[in-house]
Structures are given as structure tokens and as C-alpha cells.
PDB file of C-alpha atoms in Angstrom:
ATOM      1  CA  MET A  12     -13.636 -21.321 149.612  1.00 43.00           C
ATOM      2  CA  PRO A  13     -17.130 -20.080 148.669  1.00 50.00           C
ATOM      3  CA  PRO A  14     -17.475 -16.327 148.084  1.00 51.00           C
ATOM      4  CA  HIS A  15     -19.982 -15.979 150.935  1.00 51.00           C
ATOM      5  CA  PRO A  16     -19.370 -18.498 153.737  1.00 57.00           C
ATOM      6  CA  PRO A  17     -22.599 -19.842 155.306  1.00 65.00           C
ATOM      7  CA  ALA A  18     -21.828 -18.245 158.684  1.00 86.00           C
ATOM      8  CA  VAL A  19     -21.716 -14.779 157.111  1.00 89.00           C
ATOM      9  CA  THR A  20     -24.918 -15.388 155.163  1.00 90.00           C
ATOM     10  CA  ASP A  21     -26.640 -16.743 158.264  1.00 90.00           C
ATOM     11  CA  ARG A  22     -25.667 -13.664 160.268  1.00 91.00           C
ATOM     12  CA  ALA A  23     -27.049 -11.370 157.570  1.00 93.00           C
ATOM     13  CA  ALA A  24     -30.287 -13.372 157.428  1.00 93.00           C
ATOM     14  CA  ASP A  25     -30.485 -13.346 161.238  1.00 92.00           C
ATOM     15  CA  ARG A  26     -30.237  -9.551 161.317  1.00 93.00           C
ATOM     16  CA  LEU A  27     -32.931  -9.140 158.674  1.00 94.00           C
ATOM     17  CA  ARG A  28     -35.164 -11.647 160.457  1.00 93.00           C
ATOM     18  CA  ALA A  29     -34.653  -9.821 163.747  1.00 91.00           C
ATOM     19  CA  ALA A  30     -35.587  -6.524 162.065  1.00 93.00           C
ATOM     20  CA  ILE A  31     -38.808  -8.123 160.806  1.00 92.00           C
ATOM     21  CA  MET A  32     -39.616  -9.528 164.242  1.00 90.00           C
ATOM     22  CA  ALA A  33     -39.003  -6.115 165.809  1.00 89.00           C
ATOM     23  CA  GLY A  34     -41.441  -4.547 163.367  1.00 89.00           C
ATOM     24  CA  GLU A  35     -38.704  -2.449 161.746  1.00 91.00           C
ATOM     25  CA  LEU A  36     -39.327  -4.031 158.329  1.00 91.00           C
ATOM     26  CA  LYS A  37     -42.976  -4.203 157.340  1.00 90.00           C
ATOM     27  CA  PRO A  38     -45.028  -6.175 154.792  1.00 92.00           C
ATOM     28  CA  GLY A  39     -44.522  -4.878 151.267  1.00 91.00           C
ATOM     29  CA  GLU A  40     -41.377  -2.938 152.169  1.00 93.00           C
ATOM     30  CA  GLN A  41     -38.653  -3.012 149.533  1.00 94.00           C
ATOM     31  CA  LEU A  42     -35.356  -4.533 150.641  1.00 94.00           C
ATOM     32  CA  VAL A  43     -32.916  -2.207 148.902  1.00 92.00           C
ATOM     33  CA  GLU A  44     -29.607  -3.915 148.172  1.00 91.00           C
ATOM     34  CA  ALA A  45     -27.451  -0.791 148.205  1.00 91.00           C
ATOM     35  CA  ASP A  46     -28.757   0.301 151.603  1.00 93.00           C
ATOM     36  CA  LEU A  47     -28.536  -3.121 153.202  1.00 94.00           C
ATOM     37  CA  VAL A  48     -25.044  -3.918 151.900  1.00 94.00           C
ATOM     38  CA  GLU A  49     -23.803  -0.846 153.744  1.00 92.00           C
ATOM     39  CA  ARG A  50     -25.980  -1.365 156.825  1.00 92.00           C
ATOM     40  CA  LEU A  51     -25.041  -5.024 157.281  1.00 93.00           C
ATOM     41  CA  GLY A  52     -21.449  -4.705 156.091  1.00 93.00           C
ATOM     42  CA  VAL A  53     -21.708  -7.627 153.653  1.00 93.00           C
ATOM     43  CA  SER A  54     -21.157  -8.194 149.939  1.00 93.00           C
ATOM     44  CA  ARG A  55     -23.989  -8.161 147.423  1.00 93.00           C
ATOM     45  CA  ASN A  56     -23.580 -11.915 146.894  1.00 93.00           C
ATOM     46  CA  THR A  57     -23.922 -12.560 150.620  1.00 93.00           C
ATOM     47  CA  LEU A  58     -26.964 -10.293 150.842  1.00 94.00           C
ATOM     48  CA  ARG A  59     -28.640 -12.001 147.901  1.00 93.00           C
ATOM     49  CA  GLU A  60     -28.116 -15.396 149.499  1.00 94.00           C
ATOM     50  CA  ALA A  61     -29.624 -14.024 152.731  1.00 94.00           C
ATOM     51  CA  PHE A  62     -32.599 -12.801 150.681  1.00 94.00           C
ATOM     52  CA  ARG A  63     -33.022 -16.301 149.226  1.00 94.00           C
ATOM     53  CA  GLN A  64     -32.961 -17.727 152.730  1.00 93.00           C
ATOM     54  CA  LEU A  65     -35.707 -15.331 153.872  1.00 94.00           C
ATOM     55  CA  CYS A  66     -37.761 -16.187 150.784  1.00 95.00           C
ATOM     56  CA  ARG A  67     -37.506 -19.889 151.636  1.00 94.00           C
ATOM     57  CA  GLU A  68     -38.729 -19.079 155.153  1.00 93.00           C
ATOM     58  CA  GLY A  69     -41.759 -17.194 153.838  1.00 91.00           C
ATOM     59  CA  LEU A  70     -40.532 -13.822 155.091  1.00 93.00           C
ATOM     60  CA  ALA A  71     -39.711 -12.188 151.759  1.00 94.00           C
ATOM     61  CA  GLU A  72     -40.680 -12.418 148.112  1.00 93.00           C
ATOM     62  CA  HIS A  73     -38.639 -11.944 144.952  1.00 91.00           C
ATOM     63  CA  HIS A  74     -40.373 -10.084 142.139  1.00 88.00           C
ATOM     64  CA  ARG A  75     -38.858 -10.301 138.680  1.00 84.00           C
ATOM     65  CA  HIS A  76     -37.401  -6.930 137.662  1.00 79.00           C
ATOM     66  CA  CYS A  77     -38.606  -5.408 140.960  1.00 83.00           C
ATOM     67  CA  GLY A  78     -36.285  -6.928 143.555  1.00 90.00           C
ATOM     68  CA  VAL A  79     -37.155  -8.329 146.978  1.00 94.00           C
ATOM     69  CA  THR A  80     -39.876  -7.172 149.355  1.00 94.00           C
ATOM     70  CA  VAL A  81     -40.978  -8.207 152.825  1.00 95.00           C
ATOM     71  CA  ARG A  82     -43.840 -10.639 152.407  1.00 93.00           C
ATOM     72  CA  ALA A  83     -47.420  -9.944 153.475  1.00 91.00           C
ATOM     73  CA  VAL A  84     -48.917 -12.971 155.215  1.00 92.00           C
ATOM     74  CA  THR A  85     -52.385 -14.324 154.489  1.00 93.00           C
ATOM     75  CA  ALA A  86     -55.163 -15.718 156.667  1.00 94.00           C
ATOM     76  CA  ASP A  87     -54.051 -19.221 155.673  1.00 95.00           C
ATOM     77  CA  ASP A  88     -50.523 -18.370 156.827  1.00 95.00           C
ATOM     78  CA  VAL A  89     -51.929 -17.293 160.198  1.00 96.00           C
ATOM     79  CA  ARG A  90     -53.761 -20.593 160.590  1.00 96.00           C
ATOM     80  CA  GLU A  91     -50.575 -22.510 159.836  1.00 97.00           C
ATOM     81  CA  ILE A  92     -48.536 -20.351 162.215  1.00 97.00           C
ATOM     82  CA  PHE A  93     -50.936 -21.105 165.045  1.00 98.00           C
ATOM     83  CA  THR A  94     -50.944 -24.820 164.258  1.00 98.00           C
ATOM     84  CA  ILE A  95     -47.167 -24.734 164.687  1.00 98.00           C
ATOM     85  CA  ARG A  96     -47.432 -22.619 167.834  1.00 98.00           C
ATOM     86  CA  ARG A  97     -49.849 -25.046 169.460  1.00 98.00           C
ATOM     87  CA  THR A  98     -47.612 -27.967 168.589  1.00 97.00           C
ATOM     88  CA  LEU A  99     -44.358 -26.486 169.884  1.00 98.00           C
ATOM     89  CA  GLU A 100     -45.376 -24.090 172.651  1.00 98.00           C
ATOM     90  CA  LEU A 101     -47.837 -26.453 174.289  1.00 97.00           C
ATOM     91  CA  GLN A 102     -45.364 -29.329 174.099  1.00 96.00           C
ATOM     92  CA  ALA A 103     -42.748 -27.126 175.731  1.00 97.00           C
ATOM     93  CA  VAL A 104     -45.066 -26.027 178.542  1.00 97.00           C
ATOM     94  CA  VAL A 105     -46.583 -29.433 179.266  1.00 95.00           C
ATOM     95  CA  ALA A 106     -43.122 -31.006 179.471  1.00 93.00           C
ATOM     96  CA  ALA A 107     -41.601 -28.155 181.501  1.00 94.00           C
ATOM     97  CA  PRO A 108     -39.735 -29.275 184.628  1.00 93.00           C
ATOM     98  CA  ALA A 109     -41.316 -28.507 187.992  1.00 93.00           C
ATOM     99  CA  ILE A 110     -38.323 -26.304 188.746  1.00 94.00           C
ATOM    100  CA  LEU A 111     -37.360 -24.258 185.704  1.00 94.00           C
ATOM    101  CA  PRO A 112     -33.663 -23.702 185.016  1.00 93.00           C
ATOM    102  CA  PRO A 113     -32.956 -20.283 186.582  1.00 95.00           C
ATOM    103  CA  PRO A 114     -31.587 -18.772 183.333  1.00 95.00           C
ATOM    104  CA  ARG A 115     -34.772 -19.767 181.451  1.00 95.00           C
ATOM    105  CA  LEU A 116     -37.072 -18.352 184.127  1.00 97.00           C
ATOM    106  CA  ALA A 117     -35.019 -15.153 184.328  1.00 97.00           C
ATOM    107  CA  ALA A 118     -35.175 -14.728 180.541  1.00 97.00           C
ATOM    108  CA  MET A 119     -38.953 -15.165 180.554  1.00 98.00           C
ATOM    109  CA  ARG A 120     -39.453 -12.693 183.380  1.00 98.00           C
ATOM    110  CA  ASP A 121     -37.178 -10.229 181.589  1.00 98.00           C
ATOM    111  CA  CYS A 122     -39.455 -10.418 178.536  1.00 98.00           C
ATOM    112  CA  VAL A 123     -42.539  -9.798 180.675  1.00 98.00           C
ATOM    113  CA  THR A 124     -40.937  -6.862 182.492  1.00 98.00           C
ATOM    114  CA  ALA A 125     -39.727  -5.347 179.220  1.00 98.00           C
ATOM    115  CA  ALA A 126     -43.256  -5.621 177.763  1.00 97.00           C
ATOM    116  CA  GLN A 127     -44.740  -3.966 180.855  1.00 98.00           C
ATOM    117  CA  ASP A 128     -42.192  -1.141 180.687  1.00 98.00           C
ATOM    118  CA  ALA A 129     -42.860  -0.659 176.965  1.00 97.00           C
ATOM    119  CA  ALA A 130     -46.604  -0.498 177.615  1.00 97.00           C
ATOM    120  CA  ALA A 131     -46.064   2.143 180.288  1.00 97.00           C
ATOM    121  CA  ALA A 132     -44.107   4.139 177.689  1.00 97.00           C
ATOM    122  CA  ARG A 133     -46.840   3.458 175.110  1.00 95.00           C
ATOM    123  CA  ALA A 134     -44.253   1.811 172.866  1.00 95.00           C
ATOM    124  CA  TRP A 135     -46.716  -0.735 171.542  1.00 94.00           C
ATOM    125  CA  ARG A 136     -44.533  -2.095 168.774  1.00 92.00           C
ATOM    126  CA  SER A 137     -41.937  -2.986 171.415  1.00 94.00           C
ATOM    127  CA  VAL A 138     -44.642  -4.651 173.519  1.00 96.00           C
ATOM    128  CA  GLY A 139     -45.305  -7.002 170.619  1.00 94.00           C
ATOM    129  CA  THR A 140     -41.602  -7.696 170.156  1.00 95.00           C
ATOM    130  CA  HIS A 141     -41.100  -8.638 173.807  1.00 96.00           C
ATOM    131  CA  SER A 142     -44.171 -10.881 173.736  1.00 97.00           C
ATOM    132  CA  LEU A 143     -42.771 -12.702 170.702  1.00 96.00           C
ATOM    133  CA  ARG A 144     -39.441 -13.080 172.510  1.00 97.00           C
ATOM    134  CA  LEU A 145     -41.239 -14.632 175.462  1.00 98.00           C
ATOM    135  CA  HIS A 146     -42.923 -17.251 173.317  1.00 98.00           C
ATOM    136  CA  GLY A 147     -39.566 -18.040 171.771  1.00 97.00           C
ATOM    137  CA  GLU A 148     -38.271 -18.596 175.318  1.00 97.00           C
ATOM    138  CA  LEU A 149     -41.116 -21.029 175.956  1.00 97.00           C
ATOM    139  CA  VAL A 150     -40.028 -23.143 172.986  1.00 97.00           C
ATOM    140  CA  ARG A 151     -36.441 -23.046 174.266  1.00 97.00           C
ATOM    141  CA  LEU A 152     -37.639 -25.233 177.121  1.00 96.00           C
ATOM    142  CA  ILE A 153     -37.693 -28.124 174.637  1.00 96.00           C
ATOM    143  CA  GLY A 154     -33.908 -27.855 174.419  1.00 95.00           C
ATOM    144  CA  SER A 155     -33.529 -28.082 170.624  1.00 96.00           C
ATOM    145  CA  PRO A 156     -31.451 -25.386 168.885  1.00 95.00           C
ATOM    146  CA  LEU A 157     -32.831 -26.625 165.554  1.00 95.00           C
ATOM    147  CA  LEU A 158     -36.411 -25.987 166.707  1.00 96.00           C
ATOM    148  CA  ASP A 159     -35.371 -22.637 168.168  1.00 96.00           C
ATOM    149  CA  GLY A 160     -34.089 -21.540 164.749  1.00 93.00           C
ATOM    150  CA  PHE A 161     -37.203 -22.767 162.980  1.00 94.00           C
ATOM    151  CA  PHE A 162     -39.479 -21.077 165.510  1.00 96.00           C
ATOM    152  CA  ALA A 163     -37.653 -17.760 165.093  1.00 94.00           C
ATOM    153  CA  SER A 164     -38.876 -17.735 161.478  1.00 94.00           C
ATOM    154  CA  VAL A 165     -42.401 -18.604 162.604  1.00 96.00           C
ATOM    155  CA  LEU A 166     -42.395 -15.719 165.077  1.00 95.00           C
ATOM    156  CA  ALA A 167     -41.110 -13.338 162.388  1.00 94.00           C
ATOM    157  CA  GLN A 168     -44.024 -14.388 160.164  1.00 94.00           C
ATOM    158  CA  LEU A 169     -46.354 -13.812 163.099  1.00 95.00           C
ATOM    159  CA  ARG A 170     -45.003 -10.283 163.481  1.00 93.00           C
ATOM    160  CA  LEU A 171     -45.876  -9.619 159.834  1.00 92.00           C
ATOM    161  CA  SER A 172     -49.470 -10.616 160.578  1.00 91.00           C
ATOM    162  CA  PHE A 173     -49.665  -7.831 163.188  1.00 89.00           C
ATOM    163  CA  ALA A 174     -49.734  -5.344 160.306  1.00 85.00           C
ATOM    164  CA  VAL A 175     -53.444  -6.082 159.798  1.00 82.00           C
ATOM    165  CA  ASN A 176     -54.158  -4.400 163.158  1.00 79.00           C
ATOM    166  CA  PRO A 177     -54.366  -0.605 162.728  1.00 77.00           C
ATOM    167  CA  ASP A 178     -54.758  -0.045 166.490  1.00 85.00           C
ATOM    168  CA  GLU A 179     -51.654  -1.733 167.872  1.00 85.00           C
ATOM    169  CA  ALA A 180     -52.321  -0.568 171.439  1.00 90.00           C
ATOM    170  CA  ALA A 181     -55.731  -2.245 171.541  1.00 89.00           C
ATOM    171  CA  PHE A 182     -54.281  -5.382 169.993  1.00 89.00           C
ATOM    172  CA  GLN A 183     -51.224  -5.740 172.266  1.00 93.00           C
ATOM    173  CA  ALA A 184     -52.494  -4.537 175.643  1.00 94.00           C
ATOM    174  CA  PRO A 185     -54.670  -7.547 176.615  1.00 94.00           C
ATOM    175  CA  TRP A 186     -51.832 -10.053 176.289  1.00 96.00           C
ATOM    176  CA  ILE A 187     -49.344  -8.489 178.702  1.00 97.00           C
ATOM    177  CA  ALA A 188     -50.965  -9.763 181.904  1.00 97.00           C
ATOM    178  CA  ARG A 189     -51.725 -13.110 180.295  1.00 97.00           C
ATOM    179  CA  ASP A 190     -48.094 -13.605 179.293  1.00 98.00           C
ATOM    180  CA  ALA A 191     -47.088 -12.795 182.876  1.00 98.00           C
ATOM    181  CA  ALA A 192     -49.621 -15.267 184.290  1.00 98.00           C
ATOM    182  CA  ILE A 193     -48.315 -18.109 182.113  1.00 98.00           C
ATOM    183  CA  VAL A 194     -44.752 -17.450 183.255  1.00 98.00           C
ATOM    184  CA  GLU A 195     -45.721 -17.351 186.924  1.00 97.00           C
ATOM    185  CA  ARG A 196     -47.635 -20.631 186.648  1.00 97.00           C
ATOM    186  CA  LEU A 197     -44.491 -22.212 185.245  1.00 97.00           C
ATOM    187  CA  ALA A 198     -42.441 -20.589 188.005  1.00 97.00           C
ATOM    188  CA  VAL A 199     -44.463 -22.434 190.679  1.00 96.00           C
ATOM    189  CA  GLY A 200     -44.384 -25.747 188.815  1.00 96.00           C
ATOM    190  CA  ASP A 201     -47.972 -25.587 187.544  1.00 96.00           C
ATOM    191  CA  ALA A 202     -47.295 -26.813 184.002  1.00 96.00           C
ATOM    192  CA  GLY A 203     -50.883 -28.026 183.617  1.00 96.00           C
ATOM    193  CA  GLY A 204     -52.337 -24.640 184.528  1.00 97.00           C
ATOM    194  CA  ALA A 205     -49.847 -22.901 182.240  1.00 97.00           C
ATOM    195  CA  ALA A 206     -50.858 -25.183 179.366  1.00 97.00           C
ATOM    196  CA  VAL A 207     -54.569 -24.467 179.876  1.00 97.00           C
ATOM    197  CA  ALA A 208     -53.905 -20.712 179.960  1.00 98.00           C
ATOM    198  CA  LEU A 209     -51.634 -20.914 176.915  1.00 98.00           C
ATOM    199  CA  ARG A 210     -54.124 -22.919 174.844  1.00 98.00           C
ATOM    200  CA  LEU A 211     -56.855 -20.357 175.509  1.00 98.00           C
ATOM    201  CA  TYR A 212     -54.381 -17.557 174.778  1.00 98.00           C
ATOM    202  CA  LEU A 213     -53.455 -19.069 171.408  1.00 98.00           C
ATOM    203  CA  ASP A 214     -57.073 -19.737 170.448  1.00 98.00           C
ATOM    204  CA  GLU A 215     -58.159 -16.185 171.211  1.00 96.00           C
ATOM    205  CA  SER A 216     -55.076 -14.622 169.631  1.00 95.00           C
ATOM    206  CA  GLU A 217     -55.629 -16.554 166.408  1.00 96.00           C
ATOM    207  CA  GLN A 218     -59.309 -15.607 166.299  1.00 95.00           C
ATOM    208  CA  GLY A 219     -58.452 -11.946 166.887  1.00 92.00           C
ATOM    209  CA  LEU A 220     -55.926 -11.903 164.055  1.00 92.00           C
ATOM    210  CA  LEU A 221     -58.134 -13.767 161.591  1.00 93.00           C
ATOM    211  CA  ALA A 222     -61.006 -11.353 162.275  1.00 91.00           C
ATOM    212  CA  ARG A 223     -58.846  -8.587 160.794  1.00 88.00           C
ATOM    213  CA  PHE A 224     -58.412 -10.288 157.415  1.00 86.00           C
ATOM    214  CA  PRO A 225     -60.987  -9.754 154.660  1.00 78.00           C
ATOM    215  CA  SER A 226     -63.584 -12.503 154.421  1.00 70.00           C
ATOM    216  CA  PRO A 227     -62.994 -14.886 151.470  1.00 63.00           C
TER     217      PRO A 227
END
């Protein structure tokens, strides 16, 4: 039997990925083995394999003699992220059934409500997290667990790009109502209208993020 079964490694990587997506781990932050072994309740070998998995996903970087840090994304990364988002999210919305499965619709509305509540509490980092969760729920409409896992890494990379926005309130606030509108269009079977709204949303979101990166 291997010293760190894949399921254990995957769970450790999942927890680290979730911490990145929640904004708890930020670009450039050192991933300290001693702290994380205790926090995650895993062996050093398991943790190191989880680190390698995050490095392969573009979420972390290994520096010789310096350990592992959370990766800072670039403008080119942002462009690639949004290419993937357009491909998967728009496909999911366009192909959405006229009547959404109740659990899927409930999960989407929960994300919207949680974002609204977080905004009311001025918890802007949480607003971003709930918005990312919503867009993950959109991709779940495709019905592919493999794509869901891949897209979770994409969304975690997207969260890292939020670090270029010093005013998180100004960055997050405009998208709350637009997320809600996309969900409600899907709720009434208007997949075409949801797709139009989503395409504009993605275009403007990408432009807003890229504007924060230094010009080449």
C-alpha cells in the first residue's frame, strides 16, 4: 500500500484549494509544512504530494530551498481563465433544461442569497467566494464530475487574480445583482437571455481584472 493513499492526498489538496478559493490563502503566501501537517491532520509525505498537485494546477509554486508558496497569477493567466469560463459556463447555460433540477436551482439561489447577506455585512471577501461558488454551480449543469473538479481549480486561480484589486468592495459589489439576474433567467427557462447576460458579465469582468495589471 502506498504511504499516502490518493484519497487522503486528494482531500488535503481539496482543503488547500478551498482555502485559496475562500481568499484565506493569498498570492505569495508561504505554505508552511509544520503548520499545515497539524492543521490538516496528514503526514508530511501526504502534504508534499498535495503541494505537487496544487503546483500542477497552477495554484502554487515550489522554490528551491524556499519551499512552496501560493502562486500569483498573471494577465495571461486571467485571459486563459476567461477563455475556459466562456467555454464551460456558456455551454452549461445554453444547454440548461427549461426546468432546472430543483437541487441545482436551490444551490444557485443559496449562493446568491449568501452573497447578498455578506454584502449587507460588508464581508466583501465572502461575497467573492459565494459568487465563485455560483459559477461552479452553473458548470455543474453540464453533469460532468470531471469538469467540476477541473473548474474548481480554475475558480481558485480566479480568486488569486482578485488580489490585484485593492478595493474589494468596489470590485465585488456590481456583480451581486447580475449573478442574481442570471439565476432568475434560468429559473424561468430563459437560457438564451441568461447566456447573453453571462457573456456580457464575463467580458466586463475580464476587462475589469486586466485593467488592474501593469501594462506590458
